[in-house]
Coordinates of C-alpha atoms in Angstrom, one line a residue:
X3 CA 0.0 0.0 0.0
X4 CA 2.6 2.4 1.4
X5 CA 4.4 1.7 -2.2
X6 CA 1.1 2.0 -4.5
X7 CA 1.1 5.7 -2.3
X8 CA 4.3 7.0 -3.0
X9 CA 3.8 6.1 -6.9
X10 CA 0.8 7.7 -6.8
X11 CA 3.0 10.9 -5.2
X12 CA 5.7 10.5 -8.1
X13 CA 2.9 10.7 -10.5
X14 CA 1.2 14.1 -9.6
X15 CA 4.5 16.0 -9.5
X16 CA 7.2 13.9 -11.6
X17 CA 5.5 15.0 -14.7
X18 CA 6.7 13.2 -18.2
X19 CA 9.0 14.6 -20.8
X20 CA 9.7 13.6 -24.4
X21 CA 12.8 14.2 -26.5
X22 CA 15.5 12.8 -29.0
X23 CA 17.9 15.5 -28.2
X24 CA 21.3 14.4 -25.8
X25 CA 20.5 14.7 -22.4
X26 CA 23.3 17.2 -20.1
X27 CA 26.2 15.6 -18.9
X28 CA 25.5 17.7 -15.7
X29 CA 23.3 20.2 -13.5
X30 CA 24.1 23.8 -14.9
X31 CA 25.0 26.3 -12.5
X32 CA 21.8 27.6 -11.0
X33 CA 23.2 31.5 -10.8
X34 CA 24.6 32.0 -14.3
X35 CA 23.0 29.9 -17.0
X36 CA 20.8 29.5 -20.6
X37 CA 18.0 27.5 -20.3
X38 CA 18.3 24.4 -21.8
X39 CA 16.1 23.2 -24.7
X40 CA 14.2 20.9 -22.2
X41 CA 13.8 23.5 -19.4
X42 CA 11.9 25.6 -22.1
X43 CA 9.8 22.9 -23.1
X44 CA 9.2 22.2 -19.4
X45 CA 8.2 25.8 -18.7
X46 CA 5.6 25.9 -21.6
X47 CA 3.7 23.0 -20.0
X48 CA 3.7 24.4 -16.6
X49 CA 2.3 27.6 -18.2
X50 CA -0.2 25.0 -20.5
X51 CA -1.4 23.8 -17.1
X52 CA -1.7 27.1 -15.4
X53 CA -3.8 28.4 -17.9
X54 CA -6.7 25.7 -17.8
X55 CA -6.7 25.9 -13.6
X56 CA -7.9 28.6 -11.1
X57 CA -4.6 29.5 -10.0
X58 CA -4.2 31.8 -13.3
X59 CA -5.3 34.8 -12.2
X60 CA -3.0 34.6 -9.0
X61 CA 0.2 33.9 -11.4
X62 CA -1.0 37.2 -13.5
X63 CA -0.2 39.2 -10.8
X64 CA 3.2 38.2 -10.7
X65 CA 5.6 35.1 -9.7
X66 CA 8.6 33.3 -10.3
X67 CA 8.1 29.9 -11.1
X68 CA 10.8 26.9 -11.5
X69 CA 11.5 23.6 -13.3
X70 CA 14.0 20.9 -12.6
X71 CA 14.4 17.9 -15.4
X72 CA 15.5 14.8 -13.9
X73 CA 15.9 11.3 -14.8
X74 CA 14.1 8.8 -12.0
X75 CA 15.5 5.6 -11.1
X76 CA 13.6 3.7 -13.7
X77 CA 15.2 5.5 -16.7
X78 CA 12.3 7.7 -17.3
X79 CA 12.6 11.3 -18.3
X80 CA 10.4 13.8 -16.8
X81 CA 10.0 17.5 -14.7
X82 CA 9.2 18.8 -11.2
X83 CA 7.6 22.0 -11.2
X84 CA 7.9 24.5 -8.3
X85 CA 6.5 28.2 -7.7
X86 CA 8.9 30.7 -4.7
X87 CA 7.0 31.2 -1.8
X88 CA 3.0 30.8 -1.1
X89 CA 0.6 30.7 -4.0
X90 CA -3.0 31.7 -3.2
X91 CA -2.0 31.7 0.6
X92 CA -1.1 28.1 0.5
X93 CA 1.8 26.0 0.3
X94 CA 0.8 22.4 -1.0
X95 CA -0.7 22.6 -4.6
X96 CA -1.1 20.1 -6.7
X97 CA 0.9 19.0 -9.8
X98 CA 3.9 21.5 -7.7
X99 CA 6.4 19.8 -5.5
X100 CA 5.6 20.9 -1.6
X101 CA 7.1 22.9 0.4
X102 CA 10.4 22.0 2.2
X103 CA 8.6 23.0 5.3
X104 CA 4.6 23.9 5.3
X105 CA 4.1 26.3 7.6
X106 CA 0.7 27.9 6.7
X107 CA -1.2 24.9 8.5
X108 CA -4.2 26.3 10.5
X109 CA -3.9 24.2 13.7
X110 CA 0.3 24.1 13.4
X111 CA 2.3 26.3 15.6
X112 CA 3.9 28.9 13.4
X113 CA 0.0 29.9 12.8
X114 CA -1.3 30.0 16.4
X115 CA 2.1 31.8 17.6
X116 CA 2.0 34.2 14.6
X117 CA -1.6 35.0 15.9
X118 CA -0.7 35.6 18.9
X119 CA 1.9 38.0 17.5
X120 CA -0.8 39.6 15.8
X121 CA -3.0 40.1 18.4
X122 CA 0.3 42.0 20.3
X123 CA 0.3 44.5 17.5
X124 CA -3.1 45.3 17.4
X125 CA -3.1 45.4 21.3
X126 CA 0.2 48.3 20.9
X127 CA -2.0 50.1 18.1
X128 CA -4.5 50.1 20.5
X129 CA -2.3 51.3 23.1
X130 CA -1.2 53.9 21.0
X131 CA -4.3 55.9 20.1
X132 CA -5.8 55.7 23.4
X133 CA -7.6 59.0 24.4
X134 CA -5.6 59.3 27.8
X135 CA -2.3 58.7 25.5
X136 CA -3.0 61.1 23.3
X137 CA -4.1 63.7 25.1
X138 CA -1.1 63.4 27.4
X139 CA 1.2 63.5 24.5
X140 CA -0.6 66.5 23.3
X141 CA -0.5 68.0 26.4
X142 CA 3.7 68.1 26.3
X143 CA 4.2 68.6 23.2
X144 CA 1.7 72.1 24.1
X145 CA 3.8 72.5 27.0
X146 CA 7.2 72.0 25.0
X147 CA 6.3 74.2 22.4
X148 CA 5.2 77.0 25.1
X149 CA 8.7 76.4 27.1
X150 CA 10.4 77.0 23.7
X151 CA 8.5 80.3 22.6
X152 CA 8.6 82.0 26.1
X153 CA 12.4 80.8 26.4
X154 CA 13.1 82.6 23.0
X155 CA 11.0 85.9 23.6
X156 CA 12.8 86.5 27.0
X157 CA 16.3 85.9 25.0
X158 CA 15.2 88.3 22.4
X159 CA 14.2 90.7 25.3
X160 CA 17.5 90.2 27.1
X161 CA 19.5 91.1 23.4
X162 CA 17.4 94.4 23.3
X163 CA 18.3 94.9 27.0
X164 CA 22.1 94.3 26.5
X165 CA 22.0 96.6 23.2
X166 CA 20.4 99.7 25.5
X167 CA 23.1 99.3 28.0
X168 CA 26.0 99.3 25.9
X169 CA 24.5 102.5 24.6
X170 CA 23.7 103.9 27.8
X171 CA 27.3 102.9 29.0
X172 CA 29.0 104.8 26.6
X173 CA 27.0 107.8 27.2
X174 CA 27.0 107.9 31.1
X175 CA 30.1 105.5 31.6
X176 CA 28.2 104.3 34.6
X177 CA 27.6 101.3 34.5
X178 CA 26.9 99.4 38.0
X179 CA 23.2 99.7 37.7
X180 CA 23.5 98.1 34.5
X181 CA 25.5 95.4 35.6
X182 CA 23.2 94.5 38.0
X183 CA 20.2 94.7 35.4
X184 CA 22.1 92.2 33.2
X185 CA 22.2 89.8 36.2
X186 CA 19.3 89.9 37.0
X187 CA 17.9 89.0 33.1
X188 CA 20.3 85.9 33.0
X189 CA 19.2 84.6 36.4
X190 CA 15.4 85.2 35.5
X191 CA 16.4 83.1 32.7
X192 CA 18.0 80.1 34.5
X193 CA 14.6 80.5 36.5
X194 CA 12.4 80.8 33.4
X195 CA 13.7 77.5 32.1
X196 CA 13.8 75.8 35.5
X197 CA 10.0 76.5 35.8
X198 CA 9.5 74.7 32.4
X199 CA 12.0 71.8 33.2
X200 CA 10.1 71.2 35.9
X201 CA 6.4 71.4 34.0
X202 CA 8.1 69.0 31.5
X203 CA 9.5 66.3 33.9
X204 CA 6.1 66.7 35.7
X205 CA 4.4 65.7 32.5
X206 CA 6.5 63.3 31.4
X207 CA 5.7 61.3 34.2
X208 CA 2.3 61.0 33.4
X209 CA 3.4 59.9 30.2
X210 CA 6.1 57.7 31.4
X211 CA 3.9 54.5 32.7
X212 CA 1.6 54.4 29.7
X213 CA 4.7 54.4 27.5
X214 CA 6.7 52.3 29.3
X215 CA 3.9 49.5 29.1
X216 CA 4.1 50.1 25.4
X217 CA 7.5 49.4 25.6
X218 CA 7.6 45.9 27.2
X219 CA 4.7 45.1 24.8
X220 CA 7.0 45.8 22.0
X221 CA 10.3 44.1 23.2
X222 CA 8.2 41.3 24.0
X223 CA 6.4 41.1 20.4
X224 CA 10.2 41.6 18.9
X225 CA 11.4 39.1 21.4
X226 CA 8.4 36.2 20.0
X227 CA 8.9 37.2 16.3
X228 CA 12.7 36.2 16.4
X229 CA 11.9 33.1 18.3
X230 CA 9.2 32.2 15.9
X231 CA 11.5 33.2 13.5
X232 CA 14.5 31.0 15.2
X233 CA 12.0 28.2 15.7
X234 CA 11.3 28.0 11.8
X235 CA 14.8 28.0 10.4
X236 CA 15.4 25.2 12.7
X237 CA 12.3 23.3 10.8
X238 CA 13.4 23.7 7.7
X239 CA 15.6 21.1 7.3
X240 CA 17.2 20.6 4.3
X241 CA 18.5 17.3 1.9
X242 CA 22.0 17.7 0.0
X243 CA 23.3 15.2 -2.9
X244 CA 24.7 12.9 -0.4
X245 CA 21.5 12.4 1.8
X246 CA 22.8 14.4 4.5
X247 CA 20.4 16.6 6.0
X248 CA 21.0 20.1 7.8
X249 CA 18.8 23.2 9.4
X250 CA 18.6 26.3 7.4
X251 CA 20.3 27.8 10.5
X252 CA 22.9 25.7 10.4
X253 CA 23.5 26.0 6.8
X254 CA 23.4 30.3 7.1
X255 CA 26.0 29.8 10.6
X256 CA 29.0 30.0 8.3
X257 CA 27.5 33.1 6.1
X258 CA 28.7 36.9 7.1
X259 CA 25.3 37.7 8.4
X260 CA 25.4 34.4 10.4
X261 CA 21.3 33.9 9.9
X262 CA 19.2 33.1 7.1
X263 CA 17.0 35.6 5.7
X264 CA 13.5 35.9 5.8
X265 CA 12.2 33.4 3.1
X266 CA 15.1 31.1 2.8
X267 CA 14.1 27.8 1.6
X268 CA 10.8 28.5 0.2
X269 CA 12.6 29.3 -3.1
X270 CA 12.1 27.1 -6.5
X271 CA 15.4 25.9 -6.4
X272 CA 16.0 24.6 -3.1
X273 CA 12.3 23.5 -3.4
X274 CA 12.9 21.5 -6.6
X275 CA 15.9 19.9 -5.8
X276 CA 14.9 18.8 -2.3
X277 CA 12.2 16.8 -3.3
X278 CA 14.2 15.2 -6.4
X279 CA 16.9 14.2 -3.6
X280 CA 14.4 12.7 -1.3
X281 CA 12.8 10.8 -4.3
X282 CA 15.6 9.1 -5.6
X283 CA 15.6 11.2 -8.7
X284 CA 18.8 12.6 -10.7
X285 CA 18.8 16.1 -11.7
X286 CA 19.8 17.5 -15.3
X287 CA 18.8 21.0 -15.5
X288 CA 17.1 23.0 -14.1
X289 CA 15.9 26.8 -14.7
X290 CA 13.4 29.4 -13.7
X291 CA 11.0 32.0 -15.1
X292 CA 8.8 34.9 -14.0
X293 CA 5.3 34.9 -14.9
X294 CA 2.4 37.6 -14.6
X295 CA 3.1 41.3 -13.8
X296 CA 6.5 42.9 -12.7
X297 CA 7.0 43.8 -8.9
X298 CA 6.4 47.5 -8.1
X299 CA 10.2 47.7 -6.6
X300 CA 12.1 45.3 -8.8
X301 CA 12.1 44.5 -12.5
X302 CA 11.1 41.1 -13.8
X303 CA 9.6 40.3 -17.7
X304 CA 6.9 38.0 -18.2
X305 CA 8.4 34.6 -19.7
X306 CA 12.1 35.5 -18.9
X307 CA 14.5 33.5 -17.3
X308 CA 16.4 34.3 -14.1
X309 CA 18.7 32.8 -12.1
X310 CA 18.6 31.9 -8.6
X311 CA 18.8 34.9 -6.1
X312 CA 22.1 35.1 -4.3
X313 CA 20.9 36.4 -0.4
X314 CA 18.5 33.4 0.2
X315 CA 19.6 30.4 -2.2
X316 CA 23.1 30.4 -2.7
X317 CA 24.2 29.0 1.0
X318 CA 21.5 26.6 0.4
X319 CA 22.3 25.6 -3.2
X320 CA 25.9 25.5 -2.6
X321 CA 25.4 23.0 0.5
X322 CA 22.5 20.9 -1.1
X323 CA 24.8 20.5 -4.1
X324 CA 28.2 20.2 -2.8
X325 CA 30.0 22.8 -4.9
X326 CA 31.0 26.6 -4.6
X327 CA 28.9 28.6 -7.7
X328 CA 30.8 31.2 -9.0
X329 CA 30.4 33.3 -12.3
X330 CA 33.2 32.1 -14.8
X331 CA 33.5 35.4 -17.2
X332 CA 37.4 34.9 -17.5
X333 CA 38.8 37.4 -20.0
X334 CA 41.7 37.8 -22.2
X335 CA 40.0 42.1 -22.8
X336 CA 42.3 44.7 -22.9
X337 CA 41.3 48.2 -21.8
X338 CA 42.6 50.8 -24.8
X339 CA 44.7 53.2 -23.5
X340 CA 43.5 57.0 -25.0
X341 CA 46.0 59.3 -23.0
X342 CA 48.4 59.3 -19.9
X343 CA 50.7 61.4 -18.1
X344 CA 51.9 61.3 -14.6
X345 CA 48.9 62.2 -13.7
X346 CA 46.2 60.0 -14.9
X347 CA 45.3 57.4 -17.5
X348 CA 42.4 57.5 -19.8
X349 CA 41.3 54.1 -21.0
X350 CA 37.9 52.9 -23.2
X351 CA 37.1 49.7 -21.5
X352 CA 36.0 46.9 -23.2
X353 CA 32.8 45.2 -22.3
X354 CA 33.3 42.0 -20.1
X355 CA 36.2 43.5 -18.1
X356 CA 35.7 44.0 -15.0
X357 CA 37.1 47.5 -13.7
X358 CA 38.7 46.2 -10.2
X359 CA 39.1 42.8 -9.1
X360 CA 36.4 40.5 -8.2
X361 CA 35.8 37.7 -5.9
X362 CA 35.9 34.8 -8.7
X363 CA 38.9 37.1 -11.3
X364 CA 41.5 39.2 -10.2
X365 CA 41.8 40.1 -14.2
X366 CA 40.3 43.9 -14.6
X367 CA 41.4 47.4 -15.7
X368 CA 43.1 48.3 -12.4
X369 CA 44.7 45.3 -12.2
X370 CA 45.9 45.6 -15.9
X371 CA 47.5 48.9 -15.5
X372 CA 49.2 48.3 -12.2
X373 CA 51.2 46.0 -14.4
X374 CA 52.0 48.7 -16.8
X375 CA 52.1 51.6 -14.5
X376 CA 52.7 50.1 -11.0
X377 CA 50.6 53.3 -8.8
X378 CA 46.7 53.5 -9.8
X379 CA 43.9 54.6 -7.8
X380 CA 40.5 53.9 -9.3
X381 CA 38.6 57.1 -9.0
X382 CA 35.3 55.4 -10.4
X383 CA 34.1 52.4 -12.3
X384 CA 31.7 51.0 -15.2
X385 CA 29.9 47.7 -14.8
X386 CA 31.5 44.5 -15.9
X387 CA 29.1 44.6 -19.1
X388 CA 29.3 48.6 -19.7
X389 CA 32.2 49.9 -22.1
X390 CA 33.7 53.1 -22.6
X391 CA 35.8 55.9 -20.9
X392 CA 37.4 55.7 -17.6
X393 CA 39.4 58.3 -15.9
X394 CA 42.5 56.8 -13.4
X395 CA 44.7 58.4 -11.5
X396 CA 48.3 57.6 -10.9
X397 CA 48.9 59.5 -8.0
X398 CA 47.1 59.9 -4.6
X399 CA 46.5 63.8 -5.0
X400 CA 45.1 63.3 -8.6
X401 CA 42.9 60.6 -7.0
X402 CA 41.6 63.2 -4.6
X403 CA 41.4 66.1 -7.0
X404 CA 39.3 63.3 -9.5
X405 CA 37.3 62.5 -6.7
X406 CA 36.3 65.7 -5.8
X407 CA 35.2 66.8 -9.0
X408 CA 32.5 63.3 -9.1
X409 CA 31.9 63.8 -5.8
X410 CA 30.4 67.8 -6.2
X411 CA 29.3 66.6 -10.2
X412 CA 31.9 68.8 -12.1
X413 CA 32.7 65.4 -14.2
X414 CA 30.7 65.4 -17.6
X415 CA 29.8 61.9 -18.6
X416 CA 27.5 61.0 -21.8
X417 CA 26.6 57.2 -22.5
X418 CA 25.3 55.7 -25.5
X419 CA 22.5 52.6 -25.3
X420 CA 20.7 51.1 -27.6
X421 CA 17.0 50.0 -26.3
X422 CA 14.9 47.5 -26.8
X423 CA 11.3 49.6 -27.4
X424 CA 10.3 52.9 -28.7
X425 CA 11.1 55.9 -27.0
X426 CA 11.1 59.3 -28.4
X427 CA 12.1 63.0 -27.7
X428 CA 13.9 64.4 -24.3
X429 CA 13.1 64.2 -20.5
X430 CA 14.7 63.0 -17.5
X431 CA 14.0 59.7 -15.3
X432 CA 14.2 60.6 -11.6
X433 CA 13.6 57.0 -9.7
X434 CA 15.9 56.7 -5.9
X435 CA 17.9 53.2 -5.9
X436 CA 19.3 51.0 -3.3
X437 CA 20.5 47.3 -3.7
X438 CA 18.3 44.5 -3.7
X439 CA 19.8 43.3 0.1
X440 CA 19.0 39.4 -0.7
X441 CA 20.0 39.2 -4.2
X442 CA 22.9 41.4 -5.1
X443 CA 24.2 43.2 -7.6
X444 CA 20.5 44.0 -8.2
X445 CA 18.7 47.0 -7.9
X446 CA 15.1 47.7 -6.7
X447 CA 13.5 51.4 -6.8
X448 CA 12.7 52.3 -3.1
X449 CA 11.2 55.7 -2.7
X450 CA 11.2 55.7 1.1
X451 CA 15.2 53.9 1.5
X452 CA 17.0 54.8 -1.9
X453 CA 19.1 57.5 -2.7
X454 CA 18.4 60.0 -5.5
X455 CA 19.2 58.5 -9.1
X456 CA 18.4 61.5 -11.9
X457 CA 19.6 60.6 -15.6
X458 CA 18.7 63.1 -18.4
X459 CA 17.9 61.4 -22.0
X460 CA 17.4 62.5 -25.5
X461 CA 16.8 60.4 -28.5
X462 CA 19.0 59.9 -31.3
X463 CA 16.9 58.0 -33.5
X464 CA 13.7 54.9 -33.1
X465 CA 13.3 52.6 -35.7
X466 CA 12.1 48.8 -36.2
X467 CA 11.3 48.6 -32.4
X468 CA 14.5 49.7 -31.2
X469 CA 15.9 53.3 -30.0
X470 CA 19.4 54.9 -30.0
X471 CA 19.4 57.2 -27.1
X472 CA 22.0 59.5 -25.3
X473 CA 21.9 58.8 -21.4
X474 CA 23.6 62.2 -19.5
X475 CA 23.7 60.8 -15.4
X476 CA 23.6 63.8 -13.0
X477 CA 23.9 61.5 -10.2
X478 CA 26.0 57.8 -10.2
X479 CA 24.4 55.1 -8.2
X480 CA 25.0 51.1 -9.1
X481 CA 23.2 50.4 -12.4
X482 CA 21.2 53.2 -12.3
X483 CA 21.0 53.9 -16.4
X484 CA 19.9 50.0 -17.0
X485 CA 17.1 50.2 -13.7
X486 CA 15.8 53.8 -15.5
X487 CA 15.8 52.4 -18.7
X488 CA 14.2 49.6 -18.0
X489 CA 11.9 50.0 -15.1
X490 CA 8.1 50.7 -16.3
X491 CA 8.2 53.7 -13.9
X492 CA 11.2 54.9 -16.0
X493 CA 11.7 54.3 -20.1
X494 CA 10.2 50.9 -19.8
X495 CA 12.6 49.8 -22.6
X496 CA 15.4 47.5 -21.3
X497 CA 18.6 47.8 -22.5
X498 CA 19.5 45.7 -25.5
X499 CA 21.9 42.8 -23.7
X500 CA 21.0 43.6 -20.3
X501 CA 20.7 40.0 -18.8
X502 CA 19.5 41.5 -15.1
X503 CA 16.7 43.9 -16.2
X504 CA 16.3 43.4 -20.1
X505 CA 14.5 40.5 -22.2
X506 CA 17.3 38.1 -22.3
X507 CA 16.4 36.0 -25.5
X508 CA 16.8 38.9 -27.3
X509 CA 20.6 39.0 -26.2
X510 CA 21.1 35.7 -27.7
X511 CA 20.3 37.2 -30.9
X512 CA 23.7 37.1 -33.2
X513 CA 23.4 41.2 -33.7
X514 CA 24.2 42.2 -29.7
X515 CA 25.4 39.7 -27.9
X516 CA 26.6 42.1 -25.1
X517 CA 25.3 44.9 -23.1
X518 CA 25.0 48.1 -25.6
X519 CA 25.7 50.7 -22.6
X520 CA 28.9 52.6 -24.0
X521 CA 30.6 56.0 -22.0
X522 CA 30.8 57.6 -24.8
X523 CA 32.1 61.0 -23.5
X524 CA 33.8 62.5 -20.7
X525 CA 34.9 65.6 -19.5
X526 CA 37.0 67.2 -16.3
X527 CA 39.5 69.1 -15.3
X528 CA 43.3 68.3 -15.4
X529 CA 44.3 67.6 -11.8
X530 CA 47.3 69.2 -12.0
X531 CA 47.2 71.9 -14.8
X532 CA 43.4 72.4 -14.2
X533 CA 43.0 72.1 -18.4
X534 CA 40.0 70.8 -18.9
X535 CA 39.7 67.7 -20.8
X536 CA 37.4 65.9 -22.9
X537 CA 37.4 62.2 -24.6
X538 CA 35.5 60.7 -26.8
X539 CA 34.5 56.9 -28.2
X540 CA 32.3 56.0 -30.6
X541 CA 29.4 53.3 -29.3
X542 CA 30.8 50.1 -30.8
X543 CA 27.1 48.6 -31.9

């Protein structure tokens, strides 16, 4: 019976595949990768199924969903689906593999404790806007606004006073009646603000109990949410290659933030490949997609292909599959050097070359020109992907000069990017940045955490769906031409190449098979001579 059951299991999740193509000799890496042929055709039926169930309308509004193509022990050829996180407010769909760890049941603990942690907050709100609270809090900030008024009118009487005397002084020259006028202002003063110190303290002991209960309310609300918290991580327990099994806090112990982050494990990936590892089933590829509408904060196409994020899944990933991920993009590039002096360097960077050293290649333009000009301090950088101009100095008080002039915007800079979509005319794109915390180097727009990002555009010309447009950045956060560009806030008309906010088929295409972001121009002044100086190199698409 138990083996009719678990058959019955494999059947509703391990769902069939067909194909006379050469199977992968191995799992791709789940952070950098092409979907294979047979992810693809996995995808379309999960979207074939989604389409004819009630779940379709939930997917519209946006999610990332996952496939994993394995072989089972029989021989047979088939794929797991997956979708991150809850679906519908549920965990445990059919035709989907489950969850590593269901949490959402009604009668299990993380429920009942989250309600009670619900109840807390609606007990503080409570709290918070009670009449006796409120009217208390009025009542100092009346009295603190008071204090401050009367403090300033006496100090604006005692400046009138002290002008009067110094005129009377010099007319009379006596000046003992004045002196003791003066002391007497600055210990009416001492006795003025006293008098509100006192009304203050007295009110803020009236306060003082009903905040303070507040208070203990909160740190002990704070104080169940990280155990809850704790309590989960140790209940997700995850399944690596070797049938070796370990807690998500565990797993995160060895990380530098030493926990896992909210939502760990409830990923496609780790999702996918836990249940092929508990079902005897050997993985070949695997991939993932978004489906339905992008977030408001980040940027996601319907039907592309991302790969896992970094924050939650890569301590997982790494440990479930036995191998350190990193991004191979080796390079043999040169950066062009356009002028030097023993002052600076000016290079046009090639796209692909990294501009310092990163943690998988040490191979990059700084590294590169300390070998031909020992000193260099970089004074600012281009992505990886982005070519074009670059300004280096080769001498500490040229670094500082340089820096200064990006640091108060005196540096001109132009770029050149080639779009997919129609734009037209002039305008600028104001959206504030910050990095995506849990899946790095990404960028989300965050209007209440990011910093300012302006970038001023002008066509050049728009024709067979794509646009040739000047970029001008008055301000120089991470990626912020690709997120303006791109987001649907901003242009809404990704880059051409851009494989973290564009439409990545299209990069495949034989015509751009790289980023088209080129520095085309730049401008500043001499460091040393103060001439200023402007380079220029032609977009090479």
């Amino acid at each position: 019976m138990e083996v009719f059951l678990y058959f019955c299991m494999m059947q509703s999740t391990f769902h069939p595949l067909s194909t006379t193509q050469e199977l992968p000799s191995r799992l791709n890496n789940p952070f950098c990768y092409d979907p294979h042929p047979l992810c693809q055709e996995a995808a379309r039926q999960v979207c074939n199924y989604l389409a004819h169930t009630s779940l379709q309308a939930e997917i519209e509004q946006g999610k990332m969903l996952g496939v994993l193509v394995c072989l089972s022990a029989e021989g047979r050829l088939g794929f797991l689906a997956a979708y991150s996180g809850q679906l519908g407010g549920r965990m445990d769909w059919p035709w989907f593999v489950p969850a590593v760890f269901d949490y959402l049941q009604p009668d299990g603990y993380f429920k009942q404790e989250e309600a009670t942690i619900s109840a807390m907050n609606e007990q503080i709100a409570t709290m918070e806007q009670s009449p006796a609270l409120v009217s208390l809090r009025q009542n100092y900030q009346q009295l603190s606004t008071q204090a401050e008024a009367e403090i300033a009118a006496y100090k604006q009487m005692m400046a009138m006073s002290k002008q009067q005397r110094d005129a009377l002084r010099q007319e009379s020259g006596n000046s003992e009646d004045l002196t003791r006028q003066s002391q007497f202002q600055k210990a009416e003063l001492r006795r003025l603000k006293q008098r509100w110190h006192e009304s203050l303290v007295q009110a803020g002991q009236q306060l003082q109990p009903l905040q303070q209960a507040i208070a203990t309310q909160k740190a002990t609300r704070h104080q169940r949410s990280d155990l809850l918290q704790q309590w989960l991580f140790d209940h997700f327990t995850m399944v690596n290659i070797h049938g070796e099994q370990s807690t998500l806090t565990t797993i995160f112990s060895h990380t530098p933030q030493g926990i896992p982050p909210s939502g760990a494990g409830e990923c496609c990936a780790p999702k996918l490949l836990q249940y092929a590892f508990q079902h005897g089933l050997k993985p070949l590829c695997m991939a993932e997609f978004w489906q339905g509408r992008s977030p408001r904060m980040e940027i996601r196409h319907h039907g592309q292909y991302y790969p896992a994020c970094r924050g939650k899944c890569k301590p997982i990933l790494e440990w479930m599959l036995q191998e350190n991920f990193q991004d191979d993009k080796s390079t043999t590039l040169l950066p062009e050097v356009l002028y030097d002096d023993q002052d600076i360097v000016v290079v046009d960077k090639p796209s692909g070359l990294l501009s310092v050293p990163g943690k998988s290649s040490g191979r990059s333009v700084e590294s590169l020109l300390q070998e031909q000009y020992g000193e260099i301090h970089m004074v600012h950088r281009l992505d990886q992907d982005t070519s074009g101009l670059m300004v280096v100095a080769r001498t500490m008080a040229a670094y500082h000069h340089l820096q200064q002039q990006f640091l108060h915007r005196k540096v001109s800079k132009q770029y050149v990017a080639l779009l997919h979509g129609e734009v037209h005319g002039r305008g600028i794109v104001s959206l504030p940045l910050r990095p995506d915390l849990l899946d790095r180097p990404r960028q989300v727009v965050d209007r209440q955490h990011g910093k300012e990002a302006v970038t001023h555009y002008e066509v050049i010309d728009c024709h067979h769906g794509l646009t040739r447009i000047v970029l001008t950045p008055h301000t120089g956060r991470t990626h912020q031409l690709r997120m303006h560009c791109a987001h649907h806030e901003g242009l809404a008309a990704p880059i051409v190449g851009d494989n973290l906010y564009g439409l990545k088929q299209q990069k495949e295409g034989p015509d751009h098979p790289r980023l088209c972001l080129h520095a085309t121009m730049l401008t500043f002044a001499h460091p040393v001579t103060g001439e200023r100086k402007e380079f220029h190199s032609e977009a090479p698409f």
